Short mmCIF file of C-alpha atoms in Angstrom, two decimals:
data_model
loop_
_atom_site.label_atom_id
_atom_site.label_comp_id
_atom_site.label_asym_id
_atom_site.label_seq_id
_atom_site.Cartn_x
_atom_site.Cartn_y
_atom_site.Cartn_z
CA MET A 7 117.18 181.48 191.36
CA ALA A 8 119.55 178.49 191.52
CA THR A 9 122.24 178.56 194.11
CA PRO A 10 125.85 177.36 193.40
CA ARG A 11 125.26 174.36 195.55
CA ALA A 12 122.30 173.30 193.42
CA ASP A 13 124.46 173.67 190.33
CA ARG A 14 127.17 171.39 191.72
CA GLU A 15 124.65 168.79 192.62
CA LEU A 16 123.22 168.86 189.14
CA GLU A 17 126.64 168.40 187.57
CA LEU A 18 127.25 165.38 189.80
CA LEU A 19 123.98 163.84 188.66
CA ILE A 20 124.54 164.48 184.92
CA PRO A 21 128.26 164.96 184.11
CA MET A 22 128.53 166.96 180.91
CA GLY A 23 131.94 165.54 179.90
CA GLY A 24 130.57 161.94 179.99
CA VAL A 25 127.77 162.88 177.70
CA GLU A 26 130.17 164.45 175.35
CA ASN A 27 132.48 161.43 175.37
CA ILE A 28 129.54 159.08 174.76
CA ASN A 29 128.36 161.10 171.78
CA ALA A 30 131.90 161.31 170.34
CA SER A 31 132.47 157.52 170.66
CA HIS A 32 129.14 156.92 169.05
CA SER A 33 129.88 159.30 166.17
CA LYS A 34 133.24 157.57 165.56
CA SER A 35 131.80 154.05 165.54
CA SER A 36 129.09 155.11 163.05
CA SER A 37 131.55 157.00 160.80
CA PRO A 38 132.30 155.21 157.49
CA SER A 39 135.91 156.42 157.62
CA HIS A 40 136.57 154.18 160.59
CA SER A 41 134.71 151.08 159.21
CA PRO A 42 136.98 147.89 158.76
CA LYS A 43 138.62 147.73 155.26
CA ILE A 44 139.93 144.74 153.15
CA PRO A 45 143.66 145.12 152.56
CA SER A 46 144.55 146.08 148.98
CA SER A 47 147.14 143.28 148.64
CA SER A 48 144.51 140.53 149.27
CA ARG A 49 142.17 142.13 146.73
CA SER A 50 144.94 142.24 144.12
CA HIS A 51 145.77 138.56 144.77
CA HIS A 52 142.15 137.64 144.38
CA SER A 53 141.80 139.39 141.02
CA SER A 54 145.08 137.94 139.69
CA GLY A 55 143.91 134.46 140.66
CA LYS A 56 140.67 134.91 138.71
CA GLU A 57 142.58 136.19 135.64
CA ALA A 58 144.99 133.24 135.77
CA PHE A 59 142.11 130.79 136.12
CA SER A 60 140.26 132.36 133.09
CA LYS A 61 143.49 132.12 131.08
CA VAL A 62 143.86 128.45 131.85
CA ILE A 63 140.26 127.76 130.84
CA ARG A 64 140.62 129.71 127.57
CA SER A 65 143.92 128.07 126.73
CA TRP A 66 142.44 124.57 127.45
CA THR A 67 139.30 125.25 125.46
CA TRP A 68 141.33 126.51 122.48
CA LYS A 69 143.65 123.56 122.51
CA LYS A 70 140.76 121.04 122.57
CA PHE A 71 139.01 122.92 119.72
CA ILE A 72 142.12 122.89 117.63
CA SER A 73 142.70 119.19 118.44
CA GLY A 74 139.08 118.47 117.22
CA CYS A 75 139.76 120.36 113.95
CA VAL A 76 143.04 118.43 113.43
CA ILE A 77 141.15 115.13 113.83
CA LEU A 78 138.07 116.06 111.84
CA PHE A 79 139.77 117.96 108.98
CA PRO A 80 141.35 114.95 107.17
CA ILE A 81 138.22 112.90 107.82
CA ALA A 82 136.01 115.65 106.35
CA ILE A 83 138.29 116.13 103.36
CA THR A 84 138.47 112.33 102.77
CA PHE A 85 134.67 112.06 102.77
CA TYR A 86 134.19 115.15 100.66
CA ILE A 87 136.62 114.03 97.97
CA THR A 88 135.24 110.52 97.96
CA TRP A 89 131.67 111.85 97.70
CA TRP A 90 132.70 114.24 94.94
CA PHE A 91 134.58 111.50 93.11
CA ILE A 92 131.58 109.15 93.27
CA HIS A 93 129.32 111.90 91.80
CA PHE A 94 131.83 112.75 89.16
CA VAL A 95 132.26 109.14 87.95
CA ASP A 96 128.54 108.43 88.38
CA ALA A 97 127.73 111.35 86.03
CA PHE A 98 129.28 109.50 83.14
CA PHE A 99 126.61 106.81 82.78
CA SER A 100 123.83 108.03 85.02
CA PRO A 101 122.32 110.24 82.19
CA ILE A 102 121.91 106.99 80.14
CA TYR A 103 120.10 105.25 83.02
CA ASN A 104 117.95 108.36 83.63
CA HIS A 105 116.94 108.32 80.03
CA LEU A 106 115.86 104.72 80.36
CA GLY A 107 113.92 105.57 83.43
CA ILE A 108 116.24 103.87 85.91
CA ASN A 109 117.00 106.30 88.83
CA VAL A 110 119.26 104.36 91.13
CA PHE A 111 122.14 106.32 92.72
CA GLY A 112 125.44 104.64 92.35
CA LEU A 113 124.59 102.56 89.33
CA GLY A 114 126.46 104.85 87.05
CA PHE A 115 129.51 104.66 89.40
CA VAL A 116 129.43 100.85 89.29
CA THR A 117 129.18 100.93 85.54
CA SER A 118 132.06 103.34 85.25
CA MET A 119 134.30 101.22 87.43
CA THR A 120 133.43 98.11 85.40
CA PHE A 121 134.12 99.99 82.16
CA ILE A 122 137.49 101.07 83.39
CA PHE A 123 138.27 97.50 84.39
CA PHE A 124 137.46 96.08 80.95
CA VAL A 125 139.41 98.87 79.28
CA GLY A 126 142.43 97.76 81.23
CA VAL A 127 141.90 94.14 80.24
CA PHE A 128 141.44 95.07 76.59
CA MET A 129 144.48 97.39 76.41
CA SER A 130 146.65 94.72 77.85
CA SER A 131 146.06 92.50 74.72
CA TRP A 132 147.83 93.02 71.41
CA LEU A 133 144.83 94.57 69.65
CA GLY A 134 144.32 97.05 72.52
CA ALA A 135 147.96 98.05 72.49
CA SER A 136 147.83 98.59 68.70
CA LEU A 137 144.69 100.80 69.00
CA LEU A 138 146.35 102.75 71.88
CA SER A 139 149.45 103.35 69.78
CA LEU A 140 147.35 104.59 66.90
CA GLY A 141 145.48 106.96 69.29
CA GLU A 142 148.71 108.26 70.83
CA TRP A 143 150.10 108.96 67.39
CA PHE A 144 146.96 110.90 66.48
CA ILE A 145 147.06 112.91 69.82
CA LYS A 146 150.73 113.75 69.40
CA LYS A 147 149.97 115.40 66.09
CA MET A 148 147.91 118.02 67.87
CA PRO A 149 149.88 121.08 69.10
CA LEU A 150 148.30 121.65 72.59
CA MET A 151 146.99 118.19 73.38
CA SER A 152 150.31 116.54 72.81
CA TYR A 153 151.96 118.37 75.74
CA ILE A 154 149.07 117.70 78.09
CA TYR A 155 148.94 114.05 77.13
CA SER A 156 152.63 113.51 77.46
CA ALA A 157 152.87 115.11 80.93
CA SER A 158 149.75 113.22 82.20
CA LYS A 159 151.04 109.97 80.80
CA GLN A 160 154.42 110.31 82.53
CA ILE A 161 152.62 110.78 85.86
CA SER A 162 150.32 107.83 85.29
CA SER A 163 153.22 105.69 84.12
CA ALA A 164 155.15 106.44 87.32
CA ILE A 165 152.56 104.50 89.40
CA SER A 166 151.83 101.95 86.74
CA PRO A 167 152.02 98.34 87.95
CA ASP A 168 153.43 97.36 84.55
CA LYS A 169 157.20 96.96 84.95
CA THR A 170 157.84 97.10 81.33
CA SER A 171 156.52 100.70 81.03
CA HIS A 172 158.83 103.75 81.16
CA ALA A 173 158.04 104.39 84.77
CA PHE A 174 159.97 105.28 87.83
CA LYS A 175 162.29 102.27 88.46
CA GLU A 176 163.44 102.91 92.02
CA VAL A 177 163.51 105.50 94.81
CA ALA A 178 166.94 107.02 95.15
CA ILE A 179 168.72 109.34 97.59
CA ILE A 180 171.48 111.52 96.13
CA ARG A 181 173.70 114.24 97.63
CA HIS A 182 172.07 117.42 96.56
CA PRO A 183 172.37 120.44 96.52
CA ARG A 184 175.61 120.43 98.50
CA LEU A 185 177.76 118.17 100.60
CA GLY A 186 175.92 116.89 103.75
CA GLU A 187 172.49 117.49 102.14
CA TYR A 188 170.37 114.75 100.43
CA ALA A 189 167.31 114.76 98.12
CA PHE A 190 164.80 112.18 97.37
CA GLY A 191 164.51 111.23 93.73
CA PHE A 192 163.47 108.43 91.30
CA ILE A 193 165.70 106.45 88.94
CA THR A 194 164.21 106.57 85.48
CA SER A 195 166.98 105.03 83.35
CA THR A 196 170.59 104.20 83.24
CA VAL A 197 173.12 105.39 80.62
CA ILE A 198 176.79 104.77 79.75
CA LEU A 199 179.06 107.74 79.46
CA HIS A 200 182.19 107.14 77.30
CA LYS A 201 185.15 109.16 78.19
CA ASP A 202 188.86 109.06 77.33
CA SER A 203 189.68 107.52 80.71
CA GLY A 204 186.97 104.81 80.27
CA ALA A 205 183.27 104.23 80.38
CA GLU A 206 181.14 105.24 83.37
CA GLU A 207 177.66 104.18 84.32
CA LEU A 208 175.32 107.00 85.23
CA CYS A 209 171.84 106.80 86.64
CA CYS A 210 169.30 109.30 85.46
CA VAL A 211 167.67 110.55 88.70
CA TYR A 212 164.50 112.70 88.60
CA VAL A 213 164.19 114.97 91.62
CA PRO A 214 160.78 116.53 91.99
CA THR A 215 160.81 120.14 92.91
CA ASN A 216 157.00 120.91 92.80
CA HIS A 217 155.13 117.93 94.10
CA LEU A 218 155.64 115.36 91.33
CA TYR A 219 154.96 116.86 87.91
CA LEU A 220 157.92 119.31 87.94
CA GLY A 221 161.55 118.60 88.77
CA ASP A 222 165.20 118.41 87.83
CA ILE A 223 167.11 115.58 86.15
CA PHE A 224 170.58 114.63 87.43
CA LEU A 225 173.03 112.26 85.98
CA VAL A 226 174.73 110.56 88.97
CA ASN A 227 177.31 107.88 89.17
CA SER A 228 175.59 104.62 90.05
CA LYS A 229 178.01 104.15 92.95
CA ASP A 230 176.94 107.48 94.47
CA VAL A 231 173.26 106.62 94.22
CA MET A 232 171.75 105.33 97.57
CA ARG A 233 168.70 103.13 97.17
CA PRO A 234 166.51 103.00 100.32
CA ASP A 235 164.13 100.08 101.04
CA LEU A 236 161.14 101.95 99.72
CA SER A 237 158.78 101.21 96.85
CA VAL A 238 157.96 103.68 94.14
CA ARG A 239 154.51 104.23 95.59
CA GLU A 240 155.94 104.99 98.95
CA GLY A 241 158.40 107.44 97.35
CA ILE A 242 155.61 109.24 95.63
CA GLU A 243 153.65 109.48 98.90
CA ILE A 244 156.68 111.11 100.52
CA VAL A 245 156.93 113.67 97.76
CA ILE A 246 153.24 114.50 97.66
CA SER A 247 152.97 114.69 101.48
CA GLY A 248 155.90 117.17 101.67
CA GLY A 249 158.06 114.65 103.68
CA MET A 250 155.40 113.84 106.32
CA ALA A 251 155.27 110.16 105.15
CA VAL A 252 159.01 109.52 105.57
CA PRO A 253 159.60 106.54 107.81
CA LYS A 254 161.59 107.10 110.94
CA VAL A 255 164.26 104.67 109.86
CA LEU A 256 165.54 104.22 106.33
CA ASN A 257 167.67 101.25 105.40
CA ILE A 258 170.03 101.47 102.38
CA GLN A 259 170.16 98.37 100.25
CA GLU A 260 173.40 96.48 99.99
CA GLU A 261 175.68 96.73 97.05
CA GLN A 262 174.58 93.41 95.53
CA SER A 263 170.99 94.64 95.21
CA ILE A 264 172.19 97.62 93.21
CA LEU A 265 172.77 95.22 90.36
CA SER A 266 168.99 94.62 90.38
CA PRO A 267 167.41 94.01 86.95
CA ARG A 268 164.76 96.53 87.89
CA VAL A 269 167.23 99.26 86.57
CA GLY A 270 168.83 97.19 83.92
CA LYS A 271 172.60 97.12 84.86
CA PHE A 272 174.72 97.52 81.72
CA ALA A 273 178.08 95.95 81.32
CA VAL A 274 180.57 98.78 81.29
CA PRO A 275 182.96 98.16 78.43
CA GLN A 276 186.65 98.64 79.12
CA VAL A 277 188.29 101.16 76.81
#
């Protein structure tokens, strides 16, 4: 039987409190609740940085893709229309060559272009003009074809290099539809308006409202018509392009150039 002295000596050799403290400290160090944690603020900053970087990459990729589309779209449209036009014109004479056993791509296109050239040469002569007038008279007698032919001829005459044709004479800028606003138009003719107070020269200005083949006609005093330094072809490009072909600077011609024989200035009679 152990004596109280032996018990005290045993406690001195193995202190029970020290063992409990060691076990408690070991359990605290191994507990996951006391493991070191990353602050929530640093984690939120890290995730927001990744999102911002991904947004920048997506935005940069999308912009470059759109830039490529903008560059390639007009090139693709140009090549597609050109290729379609070559096939379309080539189809007029290629069946003849295929019937003869000549299968050469582009030969029908060259033949068509040559044919068009000789038609232009022939129609410039007196005999060609007479035949053209006879054909126009025959077409104008047809109910539906007369309207189609008249509209298409007006458009083709507008870009005709023949100055004697009834084409657009000059590009004009008029005040329309209200004060402070201007509109592009084309001078087609000049008329004299007789009034009790005297005679007034008016310019017939055609203002396109739907590309080129539809528009309004205005009779404007020749003094109120501004004539920019633009050719008729440049004016047509401006209308067809929706204004994107307008030069950055427009110079209005001086007053002496308004009396240009391109319009045909009439002598205004005094009443």
